[in-house]
Amino acid sequence: FFFNDTATTEIYTEQIVGSVRCVQETGQMDLFETYQQDFQRNIGNVNKIVQSFQTLGEGEKGQKIQALKTYLTNADNELKQMEQEFALADGSSRGAMNQSIRKHRQEYNDLKKKAFNLENLYISQQNGGKAVSTDTSTGGDPTRSKLVNNQDKLNKQEERWKNINNIAAETEQMAANTNLALREQRDVIINTNNIVKETGTE
């Protein structure tokens, strides 16, 4: 077909471009939906473990703690994939994507806190009721908390060594100044003795 009418050509062109854009947005939403379904499946597994954790046997609890970490890691990865799709999206789909991401991120953070609390409770029970650090800067992970504490100790020890080195340097400088003063006093004494000797000889 050949279109001599410029207006008609523009109409058909807009229809074709619009159709391509529609297909592109549909493809992005389909991929976003796939990530969203995977996220919901992982979060659902986390939720089931959290709700049934107290009814589990001691042997099962350790396994479920590891499963919680795996499901949470997977859910976080799916969220990141959704955020990437949102960044690439354009058109009317962005609003729905953004709303879903915010909802899922809040859901993820809430369950992550519950999972960390359960892990700390489990470790505390294994340690005979000894409290476990829930410092948010380490995410409640006792291993990370221990590493952070060790790093703090190393930093403090390094600071002490710096202070000791500074004191040693100051002491060395004081000793050098004292030696210089003693040399000057010795020179004065020697000069005085020489003057006395010369005076006695005369």
Short mmCIF file of C-alpha atoms in Angstrom, two decimals:
data_model
loop_
_atom_site.label_atom_id
_atom_site.label_comp_id
_atom_site.label_asym_id
_atom_site.label_seq_id
_atom_site.Cartn_x
_atom_site.Cartn_y
_atom_site.Cartn_z
CA PHE A 1 0.00 0.00 0.00
CA PHE A 2 1.17 3.49 -0.78
CA PHE A 3 -0.18 6.46 1.16
CA ASN A 4 -0.09 9.78 -0.61
CA ASP A 5 -2.05 11.45 2.12
CA THR A 6 0.39 12.73 4.72
CA ALA A 7 -2.27 12.89 7.45
CA THR A 8 -3.35 9.32 6.78
CA THR A 9 0.28 8.17 6.94
CA GLU A 10 0.77 9.87 10.30
CA ILE A 11 -2.37 8.20 11.68
CA TYR A 12 -1.19 4.75 10.66
CA THR A 13 2.32 5.47 11.96
CA GLU A 14 0.94 6.54 15.34
CA GLN A 15 -1.20 3.41 15.49
CA ILE A 16 1.84 1.19 14.78
CA VAL A 17 4.11 3.01 17.27
CA GLY A 18 1.35 2.98 19.85
CA SER A 19 0.90 -0.76 19.35
CA VAL A 20 4.64 -1.37 19.79
CA ARG A 21 4.67 0.75 22.95
CA CYS A 22 1.67 -1.19 24.26
CA VAL A 23 3.41 -4.52 23.61
CA GLN A 24 6.57 -3.23 25.30
CA GLU A 25 4.67 -2.10 28.41
CA THR A 26 2.76 -5.40 28.48
CA GLY A 27 6.05 -7.31 28.32
CA GLN A 28 7.48 -5.26 31.19
CA MET A 29 4.37 -5.85 33.29
CA ASP A 30 4.49 -9.59 32.55
CA LEU A 31 8.11 -9.76 33.73
CA PHE A 32 7.28 -7.62 36.75
CA GLU A 33 4.38 -9.94 37.58
CA THR A 34 6.70 -12.94 37.36
CA TYR A 35 9.13 -11.40 39.86
CA GLN A 36 6.19 -10.40 42.04
CA GLN A 37 4.81 -13.94 42.11
CA ASP A 38 8.23 -15.33 43.04
CA PHE A 39 8.51 -12.72 45.79
CA GLN A 40 5.09 -13.60 47.18
CA ARG A 41 5.95 -17.30 47.16
CA ASN A 42 9.16 -16.70 49.16
CA ILE A 43 7.46 -14.32 51.56
CA GLY A 44 4.64 -16.83 52.01
CA ASN A 45 7.19 -19.47 53.01
CA VAL A 46 8.76 -17.05 55.50
CA ASN A 47 5.38 -16.26 56.98
CA LYS A 48 4.53 -19.95 57.42
CA ILE A 49 7.79 -20.61 59.29
CA VAL A 50 7.36 -17.53 61.50
CA GLN A 51 3.82 -18.53 62.47
CA SER A 52 4.67 -22.18 63.21
CA PHE A 53 8.16 -21.71 64.67
CA GLN A 54 7.22 -22.11 68.34
CA THR A 55 5.52 -25.45 67.65
CA LEU A 56 8.63 -26.95 66.02
CA GLY A 57 11.03 -29.34 67.68
CA GLU A 58 14.52 -28.17 68.62
CA GLY A 59 16.07 -30.07 65.72
CA GLU A 60 13.66 -28.54 63.22
CA LYS A 61 14.19 -24.98 64.46
CA GLY A 62 17.82 -24.87 63.36
CA GLN A 63 16.87 -26.04 59.87
CA LYS A 64 14.02 -23.55 59.63
CA ILE A 65 16.32 -20.68 60.66
CA GLN A 66 18.52 -21.47 57.66
CA ALA A 67 15.44 -21.77 55.45
CA LEU A 68 14.26 -18.35 56.65
CA LYS A 69 17.56 -16.79 55.58
CA THR A 70 17.32 -18.42 52.15
CA TYR A 71 13.72 -17.33 51.56
CA LEU A 72 14.47 -13.77 52.73
CA THR A 73 17.51 -13.56 50.44
CA ASN A 74 15.42 -14.77 47.50
CA ALA A 75 12.64 -12.30 48.33
CA ASP A 76 15.11 -9.44 48.51
CA ASN A 77 16.54 -10.40 45.11
CA GLU A 78 13.04 -10.49 43.61
CA LEU A 79 12.35 -7.04 45.04
CA LYS A 80 15.50 -5.72 43.42
CA GLN A 81 14.43 -7.20 40.09
CA MET A 82 11.03 -5.48 40.43
CA GLU A 83 12.78 -2.19 41.18
CA GLN A 84 14.90 -2.61 38.04
CA GLU A 85 11.80 -3.23 35.94
CA PHE A 86 10.21 -0.14 37.47
CA ALA A 87 13.27 1.93 36.55
CA LEU A 88 13.03 0.78 32.92
CA ALA A 89 9.25 1.14 32.65
CA ASP A 90 7.43 4.11 31.20
CA GLY A 91 3.78 4.99 30.76
CA SER A 92 0.83 4.15 33.00
CA SER A 93 2.38 0.97 34.39
CA ARG A 94 4.87 2.88 36.59
CA GLY A 95 2.26 3.92 39.13
CA ALA A 96 1.04 0.37 39.76
CA MET A 97 4.62 -0.93 39.90
CA ASN A 98 5.70 1.68 42.43
CA GLN A 99 2.72 1.00 44.68
CA SER A 100 3.39 -2.76 44.62
CA ILE A 101 7.10 -2.31 45.36
CA ARG A 102 6.44 -0.08 48.37
CA LYS A 103 3.90 -2.55 49.75
CA HIS A 104 6.20 -5.53 49.25
CA ARG A 105 9.23 -3.74 50.72
CA GLN A 106 7.30 -2.97 53.90
CA GLU A 107 6.09 -6.57 54.09
CA TYR A 108 9.66 -7.81 53.59
CA ASN A 109 11.10 -5.54 56.31
CA ASP A 110 8.44 -6.59 58.83
CA LEU A 111 9.03 -10.29 58.26
CA LYS A 112 12.80 -9.83 58.28
CA LYS A 113 12.60 -8.31 61.78
CA LYS A 114 10.43 -11.18 62.98
CA ALA A 115 12.84 -13.71 61.49
CA PHE A 116 15.84 -12.09 63.21
CA ASN A 117 13.97 -12.06 66.53
CA LEU A 118 13.22 -15.76 66.16
CA GLU A 119 16.85 -16.49 65.33
CA ASN A 120 18.05 -14.56 68.38
CA LEU A 121 15.52 -16.36 70.57
CA TYR A 122 16.64 -19.73 69.23
CA ILE A 123 20.34 -18.93 69.77
CA SER A 124 19.57 -17.63 73.25
CA GLN A 125 17.82 -20.90 74.11
CA GLN A 126 20.76 -22.87 72.74
CA ASN A 127 23.11 -20.81 74.94
CA GLY A 128 21.11 -21.50 78.07
CA GLY A 129 19.11 -18.29 78.04
CA LYS A 130 22.09 -15.98 77.55
CA ALA A 131 20.99 -12.79 75.81
CA VAL A 132 21.98 -12.27 72.19
CA SER A 133 22.72 -8.85 70.77
CA THR A 134 19.93 -7.41 68.61
CA ASP A 135 21.91 -4.41 67.44
CA THR A 136 20.18 -3.21 64.28
CA SER A 137 23.51 -2.13 62.79
CA THR A 138 24.41 -5.83 62.51
CA GLY A 139 20.92 -6.93 61.51
CA GLY A 140 20.59 -8.95 64.70
CA ASP A 141 23.15 -11.46 63.40
CA PRO A 142 25.24 -12.64 66.40
CA THR A 143 28.19 -13.55 64.17
CA ARG A 144 28.26 -10.07 62.64
CA SER A 145 27.79 -8.58 66.07
CA LYS A 146 30.81 -10.49 67.34
CA LEU A 147 32.88 -9.34 64.37
CA VAL A 148 31.86 -5.73 64.99
CA ASN A 149 32.81 -6.04 68.67
CA ASN A 150 36.17 -7.53 67.74
CA GLN A 151 36.76 -4.73 65.26
CA ASP A 152 35.94 -2.17 67.96
CA LYS A 153 38.46 -3.84 70.27
CA LEU A 154 41.11 -3.76 67.55
CA ASN A 155 40.40 -0.09 66.88
CA LYS A 156 40.71 0.74 70.58
CA GLN A 157 43.92 -1.27 70.87
CA GLU A 158 45.33 0.51 67.83
CA GLU A 159 44.41 3.85 69.40
CA ARG A 160 46.20 2.84 72.61
CA TRP A 161 49.31 1.89 70.66
CA LYS A 162 49.25 5.26 68.93
CA ASN A 163 49.06 6.99 72.30
CA ILE A 164 51.93 4.87 73.62
CA ASN A 165 54.03 5.71 70.57
CA ASN A 166 53.26 9.39 71.02
CA ILE A 167 54.30 9.24 74.68
CA ALA A 168 57.48 7.38 73.73
CA ALA A 169 58.30 9.99 71.08
CA GLU A 170 57.71 12.80 73.60
CA THR A 171 59.90 11.00 76.18
CA GLU A 172 62.64 10.55 73.60
CA GLN A 173 62.51 14.24 72.75
CA MET A 174 62.69 15.16 76.41
CA ALA A 175 65.72 12.88 76.83
CA ALA A 176 67.40 14.50 73.84
CA ASN A 177 66.74 17.97 75.28
CA THR A 178 68.11 16.86 78.65
CA ASN A 179 71.28 15.48 77.04
CA LEU A 180 71.74 18.74 75.15
CA ALA A 181 71.37 20.71 78.37
CA LEU A 182 73.90 18.45 80.14
CA ARG A 183 76.40 18.91 77.30
CA GLU A 184 76.02 22.68 77.54
CA GLN A 185 76.55 22.52 81.31
CA ARG A 186 79.63 20.32 80.81
CA ASP A 187 81.03 22.80 78.29
CA VAL A 188 80.46 25.62 80.78
CA ILE A 189 82.25 23.67 83.52
CA ILE A 190 85.16 22.81 81.21
CA ASN A 191 85.50 26.44 80.15
CA THR A 192 85.36 27.58 83.75
CA ASN A 193 88.09 25.09 84.75
CA ASN A 194 90.29 26.26 81.90
CA ILE A 195 89.85 29.86 82.96
CA VAL A 196 90.74 28.96 86.55
CA LYS A 197 93.82 27.09 85.42
CA GLU A 198 94.97 29.99 83.26
CA THR A 199 94.44 32.43 86.10
CA GLY A 200 96.43 30.20 88.52
CA THR A 201 99.29 29.92 86.08
CA GLU A 202 99.60 33.63 85.77
#
